[in-house]
Amino acid sequence: MRARTLPHSRLRSGGGTRTARRTHRAVVVATVVALGAGLLAGCADDGKDEDGSSSDSGGGGKTKITLGLFGTAGFEESGLYKEYENLHPDIDIQQTVVERNENYYPALLNHLTTGSGLQDIQMVEVGNIAEIVGTQSDKLLDLSKYGKESDYLPWKWNQGTTSGGQTIALGTDVGPMAICYRKDLFEAAGLPTDRAEVGKLWTGSWDKFVDAGNQYKKKAPKGTTFLDSPGGLLQAILSSEKDRFYDASGEVIYKTNPAVKDAFDLTAKAAEDGLIGNQTQFQPAWDTTIANSKFAAMSCPPWMLGYIKGKSKPESAGKWEIAQAPKSGNWGGSFLSVPKNGKNAEEAAKLAAWLTAPEQQAKLFAVQGSFPSTPAAYDSAAVKDAKNDMTGDAPIGTIFAEAAKNIPVQTIGPKDQIIQQGLTDNGVILVTQGKSASEAWKNAVKTIDNALDK
């Protein structure tokens, strides 16, 4: 199966799922929007040339390779940099981290356009990969002779590949979707708690999933809802659809695609029925609902387990479980690209390929929870034996691997994130605030179309 990545068409803020941590090798760039995209990189004295690009020498005459990242990629935290440096004593690796992609990505586009200020390796978020492939591929090295296509999920490899066959980005993680749920709340509401039995409640149908929510509501513990947020449900449904916002020719079809409208209406109906909390994900108020156990289930890619753990009280450990989603989908994932004009492009390409190889992706999952885009890693002990404090003995690696193998091949457009955010933050969230589904849809469409016309 192969994903189709569209060229730039007519034409965000993504789901910020990772938090940056300061380390002795990282320069964490403050997320100050007022600085402007062009000022976000090269603002620290870390050995860069005056134009912000990396210098070719590290300490002690070593070749320095710099990475521009957003969030917490986990390469350093998992010890991968140190391992690579031990294998290659002449290499010195340094990273620059911007906390959120919505601050990182505009700067990356600016630097690619001007040809200055780029790091030797630049991370690209999956929601931006179509635009990079469609408009910036001439600035980036073809990595097909460094990475092995057979190592990666076919659709993931293809997302970083141009129509002419140049692979300008190697996949890091993917976000296969599952459902995380609270066993104690399900039991209190009279629902099954065994993951296999829970999965049977909604196998193959998001309508059945919402029906399970109505069952939960009948005996729901006081003050709780079935789901955490409208955005989470809408994201999950749309991530499982083959066709979403663009067609194969690059035309925007979100307004006329029945799958999008059906997903919106089903989410709105669940909100109208009181099955969903009225919070926006990744905001402080939403964090509080996690800490106080105010909902019973949520859409759950692998990285969400880390978020749940970080926001939960200690007594919640082991009370969560995980089941297959009604349909497999993908939420999240990134890529590594190598600008052509880097002083150390050859060495950077070798490092990018090594960091995204199956062995390293398995190690990263064990430490970071970033699920591999390389199927060979799924048979490793790091994935098969993976456990999480919140979900106890649940075989999370096996569950996510099964979902990853069944993710549909989707057409990815350059402004997918703008459309998704508009449908969520300017659409379905309004239904939890008293607007009708029709009013919410009209508002979302107006917001999205205005953004796409800019």
Coordinates of C-alpha atoms in Angstrom, one line a residue:
M1 CA 0.0 0.0 0.0
R2 CA 1.3 3.5 -0.8
A3 CA 0.2 6.8 0.4
R4 CA -0.3 9.6 -2.1
T5 CA 1.4 12.9 -1.2
L6 CA 0.0 15.8 -3.2
P7 CA 2.0 18.6 -4.8
H8 CA 1.4 22.1 -3.4
S9 CA -2.3 23.0 -4.0
R10 CA -4.3 26.2 -3.6
L11 CA -3.5 26.7 -1.4
R12 CA -1.7 25.5 12.5
S13 CA -1.3 24.6 15.2
G14 CA -0.9 20.8 15.4
G15 CA -1.8 18.6 18.3
G16 CA 1.1 19.6 20.5
T17 CA 1.8 16.2 21.8
R18 CA 5.4 16.4 23.0
T19 CA 7.0 18.8 25.5
A20 CA 10.6 19.9 25.1
R21 CA 13.1 19.2 27.9
R22 CA 16.3 21.1 28.3
T23 CA 19.4 19.0 28.1
H24 CA 23.1 19.7 28.2
R25 CA 23.4 19.4 24.4
A26 CA 20.2 21.2 23.5
V27 CA 19.5 24.9 22.8
V28 CA 15.8 25.2 23.6
V29 CA 14.4 28.2 21.6
A30 CA 11.7 30.1 23.5
T31 CA 8.4 30.1 21.8
V32 CA 7.9 33.8 21.4
V33 CA 5.6 34.4 18.5
A34 CA 6.5 38.1 18.4
L35 CA 10.0 37.3 17.3
G36 CA 8.7 36.2 13.9
A37 CA 9.4 33.1 12.0
G38 CA 12.7 34.3 10.6
L39 CA 14.2 34.9 14.1
L40 CA 13.5 31.5 15.7
A41 CA 16.7 29.8 14.7
G42 CA 20.2 30.9 15.2
C43 CA 19.5 33.0 18.2
A44 CA 22.0 31.3 20.5
D45 CA 25.7 31.2 20.3
D46 CA 26.1 27.5 19.6
G47 CA 28.8 27.5 16.9
K48 CA 26.7 28.6 14.0
D49 CA 27.9 30.8 11.2
E50 CA 26.6 34.4 11.0
D51 CA 23.8 33.3 8.7
G52 CA 22.6 30.7 11.2
S53 CA 23.7 27.7 9.4
S54 CA 25.9 25.1 11.2
S55 CA 29.6 25.3 11.1
D56 CA 31.5 22.3 9.9
S57 CA 33.6 21.7 12.9
G58 CA 32.7 20.6 16.4
G59 CA 34.8 20.5 19.5
G60 CA 38.3 19.0 19.2
G61 CA 38.2 19.1 15.4
K62 CA 35.2 16.8 15.1
T63 CA 32.6 17.2 12.4
K64 CA 29.6 18.7 14.0
I65 CA 26.1 17.7 12.8
T66 CA 23.2 19.8 14.0
L67 CA 19.5 18.9 14.1
G68 CA 16.6 21.3 14.1
L69 CA 13.7 19.7 16.0
F70 CA 10.4 20.5 17.6
G71 CA 8.9 19.1 20.8
T72 CA 10.7 16.2 22.3
A73 CA 12.0 13.9 19.6
G74 CA 13.7 11.7 22.2
F75 CA 16.9 11.1 20.2
E76 CA 19.1 12.5 23.0
E77 CA 16.9 11.2 25.9
S78 CA 17.1 7.7 24.5
G79 CA 20.9 7.8 24.2
L80 CA 21.0 7.5 20.4
Y81 CA 23.3 10.5 19.9
K82 CA 25.8 9.2 22.4
E83 CA 25.6 5.7 20.8
Y84 CA 26.2 7.2 17.3
E85 CA 29.1 9.3 18.5
N86 CA 30.7 6.2 20.1
L87 CA 30.4 4.4 16.7
H88 CA 31.8 7.5 14.9
P89 CA 34.3 9.2 17.2
D90 CA 34.8 12.0 14.6
I91 CA 31.2 13.1 14.9
D92 CA 29.8 15.7 17.3
I93 CA 25.9 15.9 17.4
Q94 CA 24.1 18.9 18.6
Q95 CA 20.4 19.8 18.5
T96 CA 18.3 23.0 18.5
V97 CA 14.7 22.4 19.9
V98 CA 11.7 24.6 19.4
E99 CA 8.9 23.6 21.8
R100 CA 5.9 23.7 19.4
N101 CA 5.7 22.9 15.8
E102 CA 3.5 26.0 15.0
N103 CA 6.6 28.1 15.9
Y104 CA 9.1 25.8 14.4
Y105 CA 7.5 25.2 11.0
P106 CA 7.1 28.8 9.8
A107 CA 10.8 29.3 10.5
L108 CA 11.7 26.2 8.6
L109 CA 9.8 27.4 5.6
N110 CA 11.5 30.8 5.8
H111 CA 15.0 29.2 6.0
L112 CA 14.3 26.8 3.1
T113 CA 13.1 29.8 1.0
T114 CA 16.1 32.0 1.8
G115 CA 18.6 29.1 1.8
S116 CA 20.1 30.2 5.1
G117 CA 19.7 29.4 8.8
L118 CA 19.2 25.7 8.2
Q119 CA 20.5 22.9 10.4
D120 CA 22.1 19.9 8.9
I121 CA 19.0 17.8 9.6
Q122 CA 15.5 19.3 9.9
M123 CA 12.5 17.6 11.3
V124 CA 9.2 17.8 9.5
E125 CA 5.8 17.1 11.0
V126 CA 3.4 14.8 9.1
G127 CA 0.9 17.5 8.7
N128 CA 3.5 19.6 6.8
I129 CA 5.2 16.9 4.8
A130 CA 3.0 17.4 1.7
E131 CA 3.8 21.1 1.5
I132 CA 7.6 20.4 1.9
V133 CA 7.5 17.6 -0.7
G134 CA 5.4 19.7 -3.1
T135 CA 7.3 23.1 -2.8
Q136 CA 10.7 22.6 -1.2
S137 CA 12.0 19.3 -2.6
D138 CA 14.7 21.0 -4.7
K139 CA 16.3 22.3 -1.5
L140 CA 16.5 18.9 0.1
L141 CA 18.8 15.9 -0.4
D142 CA 17.5 12.7 -2.0
L143 CA 17.8 10.2 0.9
S144 CA 16.8 7.1 -1.1
K145 CA 20.3 5.8 -1.2
Y146 CA 20.8 6.2 2.5
G147 CA 17.5 4.8 3.9
K148 CA 16.1 1.5 2.8
E149 CA 12.6 1.7 1.4
S150 CA 11.8 -1.9 2.5
D151 CA 12.4 -0.9 6.1
Y152 CA 9.4 1.5 6.3
L153 CA 5.7 1.2 6.1
P154 CA 5.1 1.8 2.4
W155 CA 2.7 4.7 2.9
K156 CA 5.1 6.4 5.3
W157 CA 8.0 6.1 2.8
N158 CA 5.8 7.5 0.0
Q159 CA 4.7 10.5 2.1
G160 CA 8.3 11.7 2.0
T161 CA 8.8 10.9 -1.7
T162 CA 8.1 13.3 -4.7
S163 CA 6.2 12.3 -7.8
G164 CA 9.6 12.1 -9.5
G165 CA 10.8 9.4 -7.1
Q166 CA 13.1 11.5 -4.8
T167 CA 12.8 10.6 -1.2
I168 CA 13.5 13.9 0.6
A169 CA 12.4 12.8 4.1
L170 CA 12.8 9.6 6.1
G171 CA 10.0 8.7 8.5
T172 CA 10.5 8.6 12.3
D173 CA 7.4 7.6 14.2
V174 CA 3.8 7.0 13.3
G175 CA 0.6 7.4 15.4
P176 CA -1.6 4.3 15.0
M177 CA -4.9 4.9 16.7
A178 CA -6.4 2.9 19.6
I179 CA -8.9 3.7 22.3
C180 CA -7.7 4.2 25.9
Y181 CA -10.3 3.7 28.6
R182 CA -10.7 3.7 32.3
K183 CA -11.5 0.2 33.6
D184 CA -13.0 1.5 36.8
L185 CA -15.4 3.9 35.1
F186 CA -16.4 1.3 32.5
E187 CA -17.2 -1.2 35.3
A188 CA -19.2 1.4 37.3
A189 CA -21.3 2.1 34.2
G190 CA -21.9 -1.6 33.6
L191 CA -19.7 -2.0 30.5
P192 CA -17.2 -4.8 30.0
T193 CA -13.6 -4.0 31.0
D194 CA -11.7 -6.8 29.2
R195 CA -9.9 -5.2 26.2
A196 CA -11.2 -7.9 23.7
E197 CA -14.8 -7.5 24.9
V198 CA -14.5 -3.8 24.9
G199 CA -13.3 -3.8 21.3
K200 CA -16.2 -6.0 20.3
L201 CA -18.6 -3.2 21.4
W202 CA -17.5 -1.1 18.4
T203 CA -15.6 -3.2 15.9
G204 CA -15.7 -1.7 12.4
S205 CA -18.1 1.2 13.2
W206 CA -17.7 4.6 14.8
D207 CA -21.5 4.7 15.1
K208 CA -21.2 1.7 17.4
F209 CA -18.5 3.5 19.3
V210 CA -21.0 6.4 20.0
D211 CA -23.6 3.8 20.9
A212 CA -21.3 2.5 23.6
G213 CA -21.1 6.1 24.8
N214 CA -24.9 6.1 25.2
Q215 CA -24.7 2.9 27.2
Y216 CA -22.1 4.5 29.4
K217 CA -24.2 7.5 29.9
K218 CA -27.1 5.5 31.4
K219 CA -25.0 4.6 34.5
A220 CA -22.2 7.0 34.2
P221 CA -20.4 7.9 37.5
K222 CA -21.5 11.4 38.5
G223 CA -19.5 14.2 36.9
T224 CA -18.0 12.1 34.1
T225 CA -18.5 11.9 30.3
F226 CA -17.8 9.0 28.0
L227 CA -15.2 10.9 26.0
D228 CA -12.7 13.7 26.7
S229 CA -13.3 16.1 23.8
P230 CA -15.0 16.6 20.5
G231 CA -11.6 17.2 18.8
G232 CA -10.3 13.8 19.9
L233 CA -13.3 12.0 18.4
L234 CA -13.3 13.9 15.2
Q235 CA -9.6 13.4 14.7
A236 CA -9.9 9.6 15.3
I237 CA -12.8 9.2 12.8
L238 CA -11.2 11.3 10.1
S239 CA -7.8 9.6 10.6
S240 CA -9.4 6.3 9.7
E241 CA -10.9 7.6 6.4
K242 CA -9.1 7.0 3.1
D243 CA -10.3 10.3 1.6
R244 CA -10.6 13.4 3.7
F245 CA -9.7 16.9 2.7
Y246 CA -8.1 16.6 -0.8
D247 CA -8.7 14.4 -3.8
A248 CA -5.9 12.7 -5.8
S249 CA -5.6 15.7 -8.1
G250 CA -5.0 18.2 -5.3
E251 CA -8.4 19.8 -5.1
V252 CA -9.8 20.7 -1.7
I253 CA -12.9 18.5 -1.2
Y254 CA -13.6 18.7 2.6
K255 CA -16.9 20.5 2.1
T256 CA -18.2 18.0 -0.5
N257 CA -16.7 14.8 0.9
P258 CA -19.5 12.9 2.6
A259 CA -17.0 11.2 4.9
V260 CA -15.9 14.5 6.4
K261 CA -19.5 15.8 6.9
D262 CA -20.6 12.4 8.4
A263 CA -17.7 12.5 10.8
F264 CA -18.5 16.1 11.8
D265 CA -22.2 15.2 12.3
L266 CA -21.5 12.1 14.3
T267 CA -19.2 14.0 16.6
A268 CA -21.7 16.8 16.9
K269 CA -24.5 14.3 17.8
A270 CA -22.3 12.8 20.5
A271 CA -21.7 16.3 21.8
E272 CA -25.4 17.1 21.7
D273 CA -26.2 13.9 23.6
G274 CA -23.8 14.9 26.4
L275 CA -21.3 12.1 25.7
I276 CA -18.3 14.4 25.3
G277 CA -16.5 16.9 27.5
N278 CA -16.4 20.5 26.5
Q279 CA -12.7 21.0 26.5
T280 CA -10.0 21.6 23.8
Q281 CA -7.3 19.1 23.9
F282 CA -3.8 20.1 25.2
Q283 CA -5.1 23.0 27.1
P284 CA -4.8 23.4 30.9
A285 CA -8.5 22.8 31.5
W286 CA -8.3 19.5 29.5
D287 CA -5.3 18.5 31.5
T288 CA -7.4 18.9 34.7
T289 CA -10.0 16.5 33.4
I290 CA -7.3 13.8 33.0
A291 CA -6.0 14.4 36.5
N292 CA -9.5 14.3 38.0
S293 CA -10.7 11.2 36.0
K294 CA -13.6 13.1 34.4
F295 CA -14.0 11.0 31.3
A296 CA -13.9 7.3 30.6
A297 CA -12.3 7.0 27.1
M298 CA -10.3 8.8 24.6
S299 CA -8.7 8.5 21.1
C300 CA -5.2 7.2 21.9
P301 CA -2.2 7.0 19.6
P302 CA 1.0 5.7 21.3
W303 CA 2.3 9.1 22.3
M304 CA -0.9 9.8 24.2
L305 CA 0.0 7.3 26.8
G306 CA 2.9 9.4 27.8
Y307 CA 0.7 12.5 28.0
I308 CA -1.8 10.6 30.1
K309 CA 0.9 9.5 32.5
G310 CA 2.3 13.0 32.8
K311 CA -1.1 14.5 33.6
S312 CA -2.6 11.8 35.8
K313 CA -2.4 11.4 39.6
P314 CA -0.4 8.5 40.9
E315 CA -3.4 6.5 41.9
S316 CA -4.6 6.3 38.3
A317 CA -1.7 4.0 37.4
G318 CA -3.0 0.6 36.2
K319 CA -6.6 1.8 36.0
W320 CA -6.3 2.5 32.2
E321 CA -6.7 -0.1 29.5
I322 CA -6.4 -0.1 25.8
A323 CA -8.5 -1.6 23.0
Q324 CA -8.4 -1.5 19.2
A325 CA -10.3 1.5 17.7
P326 CA -13.3 0.8 15.5
K327 CA -11.2 1.5 12.5
S328 CA -7.4 1.9 12.2
G329 CA -6.1 5.4 11.7
N330 CA -3.0 7.5 12.1
W331 CA -2.5 10.5 14.3
G332 CA 0.9 12.0 14.4
G333 CA 4.4 11.2 13.2
S334 CA 7.4 13.1 11.8
F335 CA 10.2 12.9 9.3
L336 CA 13.9 13.9 9.0
S337 CA 15.2 15.8 6.0
V338 CA 18.6 17.0 5.0
P339 CA 19.1 20.4 3.3
K340 CA 21.4 20.2 0.3
N341 CA 23.4 23.3 1.2
G342 CA 24.5 22.0 4.5
K343 CA 28.3 21.9 5.0
N344 CA 28.0 18.3 6.2
A345 CA 25.1 17.0 4.1
E346 CA 26.7 13.6 3.4
E347 CA 27.3 12.9 7.1
A348 CA 23.9 14.3 8.1
A349 CA 22.2 11.9 5.6
K350 CA 24.0 9.0 7.2
L351 CA 22.9 10.1 10.7
A352 CA 19.3 10.6 9.6
A353 CA 19.2 7.1 8.1
W354 CA 20.7 5.6 11.2
L355 CA 18.3 7.4 13.5
T356 CA 15.3 6.2 11.6
A357 CA 16.5 2.6 11.0
P358 CA 14.4 -0.2 12.7
E359 CA 16.8 -0.8 15.5
Q360 CA 16.9 2.8 16.6
Q361 CA 13.2 3.3 16.2
A362 CA 12.6 0.3 18.5
K363 CA 14.9 1.8 21.1
L364 CA 13.2 5.1 20.8
F365 CA 9.8 3.5 21.4
A366 CA 11.1 1.8 24.6
V367 CA 12.1 5.2 26.0
Q368 CA 9.9 7.7 24.3
G369 CA 6.7 5.9 23.2
S370 CA 7.2 7.1 19.6
F371 CA 5.9 4.2 17.6
P372 CA 8.1 2.9 14.8
S373 CA 7.3 3.5 11.2
T374 CA 9.5 0.5 10.4
P375 CA 7.6 -2.9 10.6
A376 CA 10.8 -4.8 11.3
A377 CA 10.9 -3.2 14.7
Y378 CA 7.5 -4.6 15.6
D379 CA 9.0 -8.1 16.2
S380 CA 11.7 -6.7 18.6
A381 CA 11.4 -7.3 22.3
A382 CA 11.3 -3.5 22.8
V383 CA 8.0 -3.3 21.0
K384 CA 6.5 -6.8 21.7
D385 CA 7.2 -6.6 25.4
A386 CA 6.4 -3.0 25.9
K387 CA 4.3 -2.0 28.9
N388 CA 3.0 1.3 30.3
D389 CA 2.5 2.2 33.9
M390 CA -1.0 3.5 33.1
T391 CA -2.2 0.4 31.3
G392 CA -0.5 -2.3 33.4
D393 CA 0.1 -5.5 31.6
A394 CA -1.6 -4.5 28.4
P395 CA 0.6 -5.5 25.3
I396 CA 0.6 -2.0 24.0
G397 CA 3.3 -2.7 21.3
T398 CA 1.3 -5.5 19.8
I399 CA -2.0 -3.5 19.9
F400 CA -0.4 -0.5 18.1
A401 CA 1.5 -2.7 15.7
E402 CA -1.8 -4.3 14.6
A403 CA -3.3 -0.9 14.1
A404 CA -0.3 0.4 12.2
K405 CA -0.5 -2.4 9.6
N406 CA -4.2 -1.5 8.8
I407 CA -3.9 2.3 8.5
P408 CA -5.6 3.4 5.3
V409 CA -3.5 5.0 2.5
Q410 CA -4.6 8.6 2.7
T411 CA -4.2 11.5 0.3
I412 CA -2.2 14.1 2.3
G413 CA -2.7 17.8 1.3
P414 CA -0.5 20.8 2.1
K415 CA -3.1 22.4 4.4
D416 CA -4.5 19.4 6.1
Q417 CA -3.7 20.8 9.5
I418 CA -5.5 24.1 8.9
I419 CA -8.6 22.2 7.8
Q420 CA -8.5 19.8 10.7
Q421 CA -8.0 22.6 13.2
G422 CA -10.9 24.6 11.7
L423 CA -13.3 21.7 11.9
T424 CA -12.3 21.2 15.6
D425 CA -11.6 24.5 17.2
N426 CA -14.0 26.5 15.1
G427 CA -16.5 23.7 14.6
V428 CA -17.4 20.7 16.8
I429 CA -16.2 22.4 20.0
L430 CA -19.0 24.9 19.5
V431 CA -21.7 22.2 19.9
T432 CA -20.5 21.6 23.4
Q433 CA -21.1 25.3 24.0
G434 CA -24.7 25.3 22.9
K435 CA -24.4 25.9 19.1
S436 CA -26.3 23.6 16.7
A437 CA -24.4 21.3 14.5
S438 CA -25.5 23.3 11.5
E439 CA -24.2 26.6 13.0
A440 CA -20.9 24.9 14.0
W441 CA -20.4 23.5 10.5
K442 CA -21.0 26.9 8.8
N443 CA -18.6 28.6 11.2
A444 CA -15.9 26.0 10.6
V445 CA -16.3 26.3 6.8
K446 CA -16.1 30.1 6.9
T447 CA -13.0 29.9 9.1
I448 CA -11.2 27.3 6.9
D449 CA -12.0 29.0 3.6
N450 CA -10.7 32.3 4.9
A451 CA -7.5 30.6 6.0
L452 CA -7.1 28.8 2.7
D453 CA -7.6 31.9 0.6
K454 CA -4.8 33.8 2.4

